Amino acid sequence: MNIAVIGSGPAGLMAAYWAGINGDRVTIYERNEKIGKKLYITGKGRCNVTNIAPMEEFMPHYINNSRFLYSAISKFNNTDLIYFLEDYGTKTKVERGGRVFPASDKASDVTKALQIALSNVDPDYRCNKRVKRIITEKDGDDVKVKGVELFNGHSVLYDKVIVATGGMSYPSTGSTGDGYKFAEDLGINVIPPSPGLVPIVLSDNEVPGLEGLSLKNVELNFTYGKKDFFSMKGEMIFTHDGISGPIALSASSAIGRSLKNGPIQGWIDLKIALRNDELDRRIIREVKTAPKRHLRSLMRTLLPERFVDPFIEKAGLDPEKGNSDLTVDDRKKIISFLKHYPITAVATKSFNEAIITQGGIDTKEIDPHTMESRKVKGLYFAGEVIDYDGTTGGYNIQAAISTGYLAGCAASGEED
């Protein structure tokens, strides 16, 4: 049986391996000059491949369509991926938050492991070859795959085709939405793509002088209407027009689609380790220690230097007010803003700054147990081209690998 895999990211390479390990002939089409181009720059060149969280904690990290992904990830999970990489020469290490990286800190070692694995399959690599469309034919009442047509005009026949073209993030690597067009040409529904895991733009004048300021051990929250629908603890950083960093990027995927309906209110808990009463006692202690100093001096004991003046201004307090003159209401206001510092998200940045893509092939169009199209027999999808997305921390590459595994096994007739 001849199988074509379109795309050589983690999903495509994994699909090619499992499609070919049982003896089927596999051809990998890659529009770039070399395979795995996006993997080389993933995670700033380090490649956070997965996370060691147990399954019950792992799956909630998928903001969209976690139920769809359950079968794929349960059949090839984080432990399976770690063993797979190490079997093929890439040792891994675990960092804060359970994030798994190559021990070398080189994303290229992940690609290398996949290439070594693929040497057992001996696929036909066709780089600098861009697929234009999927060729199909009628088979009774069904439609089935017949092959692919390239942009150079050539057509090649295949028994099965696996689409692993990625989304639209990192467009410089060739991720420009080819897979969506393949699907739409065949009448397969595509959820409109939008940037995911991308910096958030805040309303004007919310970040004056804060660009580059990093906050650690804080909690970022967003509400929509009366519903609290995002909350995450960790690190974030202010940019010239908003926020970025791990928890802000994850928040962008949760709020991105809703932002199309207007601004979304959020807040930052700047002191997650302290209750309100504990903060009050600390403020009282600081006042007693330095009663003649002013509020700005007091706030320097609670916040980074650059955050003090913006904080005081937003809270509507007098920076020159003496510590001994602080009233109960002043203390309550300080505590309120420390635990509930308000922000307003107005947009997310573009695909040029996105790590992943939200949207893609509608999961209702795909059998979650095989990754096969429900409309076209012999056509499979894997990876970011599908409408799912996870938070930061290794979850998106794991999903790409797992769906690639499932698509490859199913295409070769070896699904569990």
Short mmCIF file of C-alpha atoms in Angstrom, two decimals, residues 12-344:
data_model
loop_
_atom_site.label_atom_id
_atom_site.label_comp_id
_atom_site.label_asym_id
_atom_site.label_seq_id
_atom_site.Cartn_x
_atom_site.Cartn_y
_atom_site.Cartn_z
CA GLY A 12 3.75 14.30 9.89
CA LEU A 13 7.00 12.59 10.85
CA MET A 14 5.30 10.52 13.52
CA ALA A 15 2.50 9.58 11.13
CA ALA A 16 5.04 8.58 8.49
CA TYR A 17 6.90 6.33 10.94
CA TRP A 18 3.82 4.45 12.13
CA ALA A 19 2.35 4.28 8.65
CA GLY A 20 5.53 2.70 7.33
CA ILE A 21 6.69 0.49 10.18
CA ASN A 22 4.46 -2.35 8.98
CA GLY A 23 5.90 -2.39 5.48
CA ASP A 24 3.75 0.14 3.60
CA ARG A 25 5.53 2.51 1.24
CA VAL A 26 5.52 6.08 2.58
CA THR A 27 6.22 9.33 0.74
CA ILE A 28 6.67 12.57 2.71
CA TYR A 29 5.90 15.80 0.90
CA GLU A 30 7.47 18.95 2.33
CA ARG A 31 7.20 22.36 0.70
CA ASN A 32 10.42 23.57 2.40
CA GLU A 33 13.96 22.61 1.51
CA LYS A 34 14.32 20.37 4.58
CA ILE A 35 12.09 18.44 6.96
CA GLY A 36 11.06 19.57 10.45
CA LYS A 37 11.73 23.26 9.83
CA LYS A 38 9.22 24.47 12.43
CA LEU A 39 10.51 22.06 15.07
CA TYR A 40 13.95 23.70 14.89
CA ILE A 41 12.57 26.99 16.23
CA THR A 42 9.95 25.61 18.61
CA GLY A 43 10.33 26.82 22.18
CA LYS A 44 13.04 29.29 21.15
CA GLY A 45 15.06 26.40 19.82
CA ARG A 46 14.64 24.18 22.90
CA CYS A 47 11.36 22.39 22.06
CA ASN A 48 9.10 21.67 25.03
CA VAL A 49 7.94 18.28 23.72
CA THR A 50 5.46 17.25 26.41
CA ASN A 51 4.57 17.45 30.09
CA ILE A 52 4.75 14.80 32.80
CA ALA A 53 1.33 15.66 34.26
CA PRO A 54 -0.88 12.58 34.82
CA MET A 55 -3.75 12.11 32.37
CA GLU A 56 -6.41 13.54 34.70
CA GLU A 57 -4.37 16.75 34.94
CA PHE A 58 -3.06 16.61 31.38
CA MET A 59 -6.31 16.71 29.42
CA PRO A 60 -7.82 19.86 31.01
CA HIS A 61 -4.92 21.80 29.47
CA TYR A 62 -6.64 21.54 26.09
CA ILE A 63 -8.84 24.59 25.86
CA ASN A 64 -10.71 23.38 22.79
CA ASN A 65 -11.78 19.82 21.94
CA SER A 66 -10.01 17.92 24.71
CA ARG A 67 -12.60 15.13 24.44
CA PHE A 68 -11.71 14.67 20.77
CA LEU A 69 -8.02 14.28 21.67
CA TYR A 70 -8.55 11.79 24.48
CA SER A 71 -8.33 8.65 22.32
CA ALA A 72 -5.14 9.73 20.56
CA ILE A 73 -3.34 10.84 23.71
CA SER A 74 -4.42 7.81 25.73
CA LYS A 75 -3.00 5.52 23.02
CA PHE A 76 0.30 7.39 22.74
CA ASN A 77 0.79 9.43 25.89
CA ASN A 78 3.53 11.56 27.43
CA THR A 79 5.40 8.57 28.83
CA ASP A 80 5.26 6.82 25.46
CA LEU A 81 6.74 9.90 23.80
CA ILE A 82 9.57 10.21 26.32
CA TYR A 83 10.48 6.52 25.86
CA PHE A 84 10.23 6.87 22.08
CA LEU A 85 12.65 9.80 22.00
CA GLU A 86 15.10 8.10 24.33
CA ASP A 87 14.93 4.86 22.33
CA TYR A 88 16.11 6.86 19.34
CA GLY A 89 18.92 8.69 21.06
CA THR A 90 17.36 11.84 22.53
CA LYS A 91 17.45 11.95 26.31
CA THR A 92 15.00 14.27 28.03
CA LYS A 93 14.81 16.32 31.21
CA VAL A 94 11.96 17.72 33.28
CA GLU A 95 11.81 21.37 34.29
CA ARG A 96 9.51 23.50 36.40
CA GLY A 97 5.83 22.87 35.80
CA GLY A 98 6.49 19.33 34.53
CA ARG A 99 7.72 20.60 31.17
CA VAL A 100 9.85 18.09 29.24
CA PHE A 101 12.75 19.22 27.04
CA PRO A 102 15.61 17.47 25.23
CA ALA A 103 18.44 17.14 27.74
CA SER A 104 20.66 18.98 25.26
CA ASP A 105 18.28 21.95 25.08
CA LYS A 106 18.39 21.52 21.29
CA ALA A 107 15.12 21.21 19.39
CA SER A 108 17.09 19.68 16.55
CA ASP A 109 17.60 16.56 18.69
CA VAL A 110 13.84 15.90 18.59
CA THR A 111 13.93 16.03 14.79
CA LYS A 112 17.02 13.85 14.84
CA ALA A 113 15.25 11.18 16.92
CA LEU A 114 12.35 11.15 14.48
CA GLN A 115 14.74 10.89 11.53
CA ILE A 116 16.57 7.97 13.14
CA ALA A 117 13.24 6.24 13.73
CA LEU A 118 12.24 6.90 10.12
CA SER A 119 15.45 5.32 8.87
CA ASN A 120 13.77 2.02 9.74
CA VAL A 121 10.94 2.92 7.38
CA ASP A 122 13.06 4.41 4.57
CA PRO A 123 10.43 6.88 3.36
CA ASP A 124 10.70 8.77 0.11
CA TYR A 125 11.42 12.37 1.14
CA ARG A 126 10.21 14.89 -1.40
CA CYS A 127 11.31 18.31 -0.21
CA ASN A 128 10.60 21.49 -2.17
CA LYS A 129 7.42 19.77 -3.35
CA ARG A 130 4.16 21.54 -2.58
CA VAL A 131 0.84 19.71 -2.83
CA LYS A 132 -1.94 21.64 -4.55
CA ARG A 133 -4.92 19.39 -3.86
CA ILE A 134 -6.09 15.94 -2.82
CA ILE A 135 -7.39 13.83 -5.70
CA THR A 136 -10.50 11.76 -4.94
CA GLU A 137 -12.86 9.45 -6.79
CA LYS A 138 -16.33 8.03 -6.27
CA ASP A 139 -16.52 4.52 -4.86
CA GLY A 140 -20.20 3.61 -4.90
CA ASP A 141 -21.87 5.94 -2.43
CA ASP A 142 -18.53 6.91 -0.91
CA VAL A 143 -15.74 9.27 -1.87
CA LYS A 144 -12.22 7.95 -1.44
CA VAL A 145 -8.67 9.20 -1.85
CA LYS A 146 -6.96 8.59 -5.15
CA GLY A 147 -3.77 10.64 -4.82
CA VAL A 148 -2.30 14.13 -4.79
CA GLU A 149 -1.70 16.83 -7.37
CA LEU A 150 1.41 18.99 -7.01
CA PHE A 151 1.85 22.64 -7.90
CA ASN A 152 4.22 21.58 -10.69
CA GLY A 153 1.27 19.91 -12.39
CA HIS A 154 2.25 16.32 -11.63
CA SER A 155 -0.27 13.92 -10.11
CA VAL A 156 0.71 10.88 -8.03
CA LEU A 157 -1.59 8.03 -7.03
CA TYR A 158 -1.82 6.88 -3.39
CA ASP A 159 -4.02 4.52 -1.42
CA LYS A 160 -4.06 6.76 1.67
CA VAL A 161 -3.16 10.40 2.34
CA ILE A 162 -2.34 11.94 5.72
CA VAL A 163 -2.57 15.74 5.93
CA ALA A 164 -0.21 17.16 8.57
CA THR A 165 0.40 20.62 7.17
CA GLY A 166 0.15 22.52 10.45
CA GLY A 167 -1.79 25.72 11.03
CA MET A 168 -0.84 29.31 10.27
CA SER A 169 1.58 30.13 13.09
CA TYR A 170 5.22 30.72 12.10
CA PRO A 171 4.24 31.48 8.48
CA SER A 172 7.93 31.86 7.57
CA THR A 173 8.25 28.07 7.96
CA GLY A 174 5.60 27.44 5.32
CA SER A 175 2.56 27.17 7.58
CA THR A 176 0.14 29.13 5.42
CA GLY A 177 -3.03 27.09 5.70
CA ASP A 178 -2.62 24.62 2.82
CA GLY A 179 -4.43 21.89 4.74
CA TYR A 180 -7.49 24.07 5.20
CA LYS A 181 -7.78 24.56 1.45
CA PHE A 182 -7.44 20.81 0.81
CA ALA A 183 -10.34 20.24 3.20
CA GLU A 184 -12.57 23.03 1.94
CA ASP A 185 -12.13 21.87 -1.67
CA LEU A 186 -13.53 18.50 -0.54
CA GLY A 187 -16.49 19.99 1.32
CA ILE A 188 -14.94 19.40 4.74
CA ASN A 189 -15.78 22.11 7.27
CA VAL A 190 -12.97 24.30 8.60
CA ILE A 191 -13.30 26.43 11.74
CA PRO A 192 -11.85 29.86 10.83
CA PRO A 193 -8.25 30.01 12.06
CA SER A 194 -7.03 32.63 14.53
CA PRO A 195 -3.75 33.18 16.42
CA GLY A 196 -3.28 31.11 19.59
CA LEU A 197 -0.71 31.30 22.40
CA VAL A 198 0.00 34.88 21.41
CA PRO A 199 0.62 38.11 23.35
CA ILE A 200 -2.45 40.02 24.53
CA VAL A 201 -2.99 43.70 23.76
CA LEU A 202 -4.34 45.76 26.69
CA SER A 203 -6.33 48.97 26.50
CA ASP A 204 -4.46 52.26 26.12
CA ASN A 205 -2.39 53.58 29.03
CA GLU A 206 -2.52 50.32 31.01
CA VAL A 207 1.19 49.56 30.72
CA PRO A 208 3.08 52.89 30.79
CA GLY A 209 6.72 52.31 31.59
CA LEU A 210 6.22 48.62 32.30
CA GLU A 211 7.63 47.12 29.09
CA GLY A 212 9.96 44.25 29.94
CA LEU A 213 8.83 43.97 33.59
CA SER A 214 8.47 40.30 34.52
CA LEU A 215 6.11 39.13 37.26
CA LYS A 216 6.63 35.71 38.83
CA ASN A 217 4.23 33.72 40.99
CA VAL A 218 1.14 35.71 40.07
CA GLU A 219 -2.34 34.67 38.97
CA LEU A 220 -3.96 35.95 35.77
CA ASN A 221 -7.75 35.89 35.53
CA PHE A 222 -10.33 36.85 32.92
CA THR A 223 -14.10 37.06 33.06
CA TYR A 224 -16.64 37.13 30.25
CA GLY A 225 -19.98 38.58 31.23
CA LYS A 226 -20.55 37.24 34.74
CA LYS A 227 -18.49 34.11 34.14
CA ASP A 228 -14.90 33.58 35.31
CA PHE A 229 -13.51 31.53 32.46
CA PHE A 230 -9.72 31.72 32.75
CA SER A 231 -7.41 31.50 35.73
CA MET A 232 -3.76 30.43 35.78
CA LYS A 233 -0.80 30.90 38.09
CA GLY A 234 2.75 31.39 36.90
CA GLU A 235 4.87 33.98 35.10
CA MET A 236 4.01 36.86 32.80
CA ILE A 237 5.76 39.85 31.30
CA PHE A 238 4.59 43.30 30.23
CA THR A 239 5.16 44.31 26.62
CA HIS A 240 4.98 47.77 25.05
CA ASP A 241 1.23 47.35 24.48
CA GLY A 242 0.11 44.46 26.68
CA ILE A 243 1.22 41.22 28.29
CA SER A 244 3.03 38.06 27.29
CA GLY A 245 4.77 35.16 29.05
CA PRO A 246 3.43 31.66 29.81
CA ILE A 247 0.17 32.48 31.58
CA ALA A 248 -0.70 35.38 29.25
CA LEU A 249 -0.09 33.22 26.18
CA SER A 250 -2.33 30.51 27.59
CA ALA A 251 -4.97 33.13 28.41
CA SER A 252 -4.92 34.33 24.81
CA SER A 253 -6.22 30.99 23.60
CA ALA A 254 -9.05 31.10 26.13
CA ILE A 255 -10.19 34.63 25.33
CA GLY A 256 -9.10 35.09 21.70
CA ARG A 257 -12.38 34.15 20.04
CA SER A 258 -14.47 36.06 22.57
CA LEU A 259 -12.46 39.26 21.96
CA LYS A 260 -14.19 39.53 18.59
CA ASN A 261 -17.26 40.63 20.56
CA GLY A 262 -15.43 43.40 22.43
CA PRO A 263 -12.97 44.01 25.30
CA ILE A 264 -12.70 41.49 28.12
CA GLN A 265 -12.08 42.40 31.74
CA GLY A 266 -9.36 40.69 33.72
CA TRP A 267 -7.22 41.05 36.79
CA ILE A 268 -3.92 39.99 38.26
CA ASP A 269 -3.46 38.63 41.77
CA LEU A 270 -0.02 40.02 42.57
CA LYS A 271 0.22 38.31 45.95
CA ILE A 272 -1.20 34.82 45.57
CA ALA A 273 0.67 33.51 48.61
CA LEU A 274 -0.98 35.99 51.00
CA ARG A 275 -4.58 36.33 52.17
CA ASN A 276 -6.15 39.76 52.59
CA ASP A 277 -5.76 39.68 56.38
CA GLU A 278 -2.10 38.68 56.06
CA LEU A 279 -1.47 41.57 53.67
CA ASP A 280 -3.16 43.97 56.06
CA ARG A 281 -0.94 42.85 58.95
CA ARG A 282 2.12 43.24 56.75
CA ILE A 283 1.13 46.78 55.73
CA ILE A 284 0.50 47.72 59.38
CA ARG A 285 3.90 46.32 60.29
CA GLU A 286 5.60 48.38 57.55
CA VAL A 287 3.78 51.51 58.73
CA LYS A 288 4.95 50.98 62.31
CA THR A 289 8.51 50.36 61.12
CA ALA A 290 8.65 53.57 59.04
CA PRO A 291 5.76 55.87 60.04
CA LYS A 292 7.38 59.01 58.59
CA ARG A 293 7.94 57.60 55.12
CA HIS A 294 5.42 58.07 52.33
CA LEU A 295 3.21 55.60 50.48
CA ARG A 296 5.61 55.20 47.55
CA SER A 297 8.26 53.91 49.96
CA LEU A 298 5.77 51.47 51.51
CA MET A 299 4.76 50.08 48.12
CA ARG A 300 8.40 49.40 47.22
CA THR A 301 8.34 46.71 49.93
CA LEU A 302 5.42 45.03 48.14
CA LEU A 303 6.08 45.52 44.42
CA PRO A 304 8.94 45.83 41.92
CA GLU A 305 10.23 49.41 41.72
CA ARG A 306 8.87 50.05 38.21
CA PHE A 307 5.40 48.87 39.16
CA VAL A 308 4.98 51.20 42.14
CA ASP A 309 3.91 54.43 40.42
CA PRO A 310 1.54 52.77 37.87
CA PHE A 311 -0.03 50.79 40.73
CA ILE A 312 -0.56 53.86 42.92
CA GLU A 313 -2.03 55.82 40.01
CA LYS A 314 -4.45 53.05 39.05
CA ALA A 315 -5.53 52.63 42.67
CA GLY A 316 -6.20 56.39 42.91
CA LEU A 317 -3.91 56.91 45.90
CA ASP A 318 -1.63 59.82 46.85
CA PRO A 319 2.01 58.68 46.43
CA GLU A 320 3.25 61.37 48.84
CA LYS A 321 0.83 60.48 51.62
CA GLY A 322 2.66 59.62 54.82
CA ASN A 323 2.50 56.06 56.08
CA SER A 324 1.14 57.16 59.45
CA ASP A 325 -1.69 58.98 57.65
CA LEU A 326 -2.94 55.89 55.84
CA THR A 327 -6.54 55.15 56.75
CA VAL A 328 -8.30 51.80 56.97
CA ASP A 329 -9.90 52.56 53.60
CA ASP A 330 -6.45 53.27 52.10
CA ARG A 331 -5.21 49.90 53.31
CA LYS A 332 -8.30 48.18 51.94
CA LYS A 333 -7.76 49.81 48.55
CA ILE A 334 -4.10 48.76 48.47
CA ILE A 335 -5.04 45.19 49.33
CA SER A 336 -7.87 45.15 46.81
CA PHE A 337 -5.56 46.20 43.99
CA LEU A 338 -2.78 43.83 45.07
CA LYS A 339 -5.22 40.92 44.93
CA HIS A 340 -7.31 42.18 42.03
CA TYR A 341 -5.20 44.48 39.82
CA PRO A 342 -7.57 45.31 36.92
CA ILE A 343 -6.67 45.03 33.24
CA THR A 344 -8.68 45.14 30.02
#
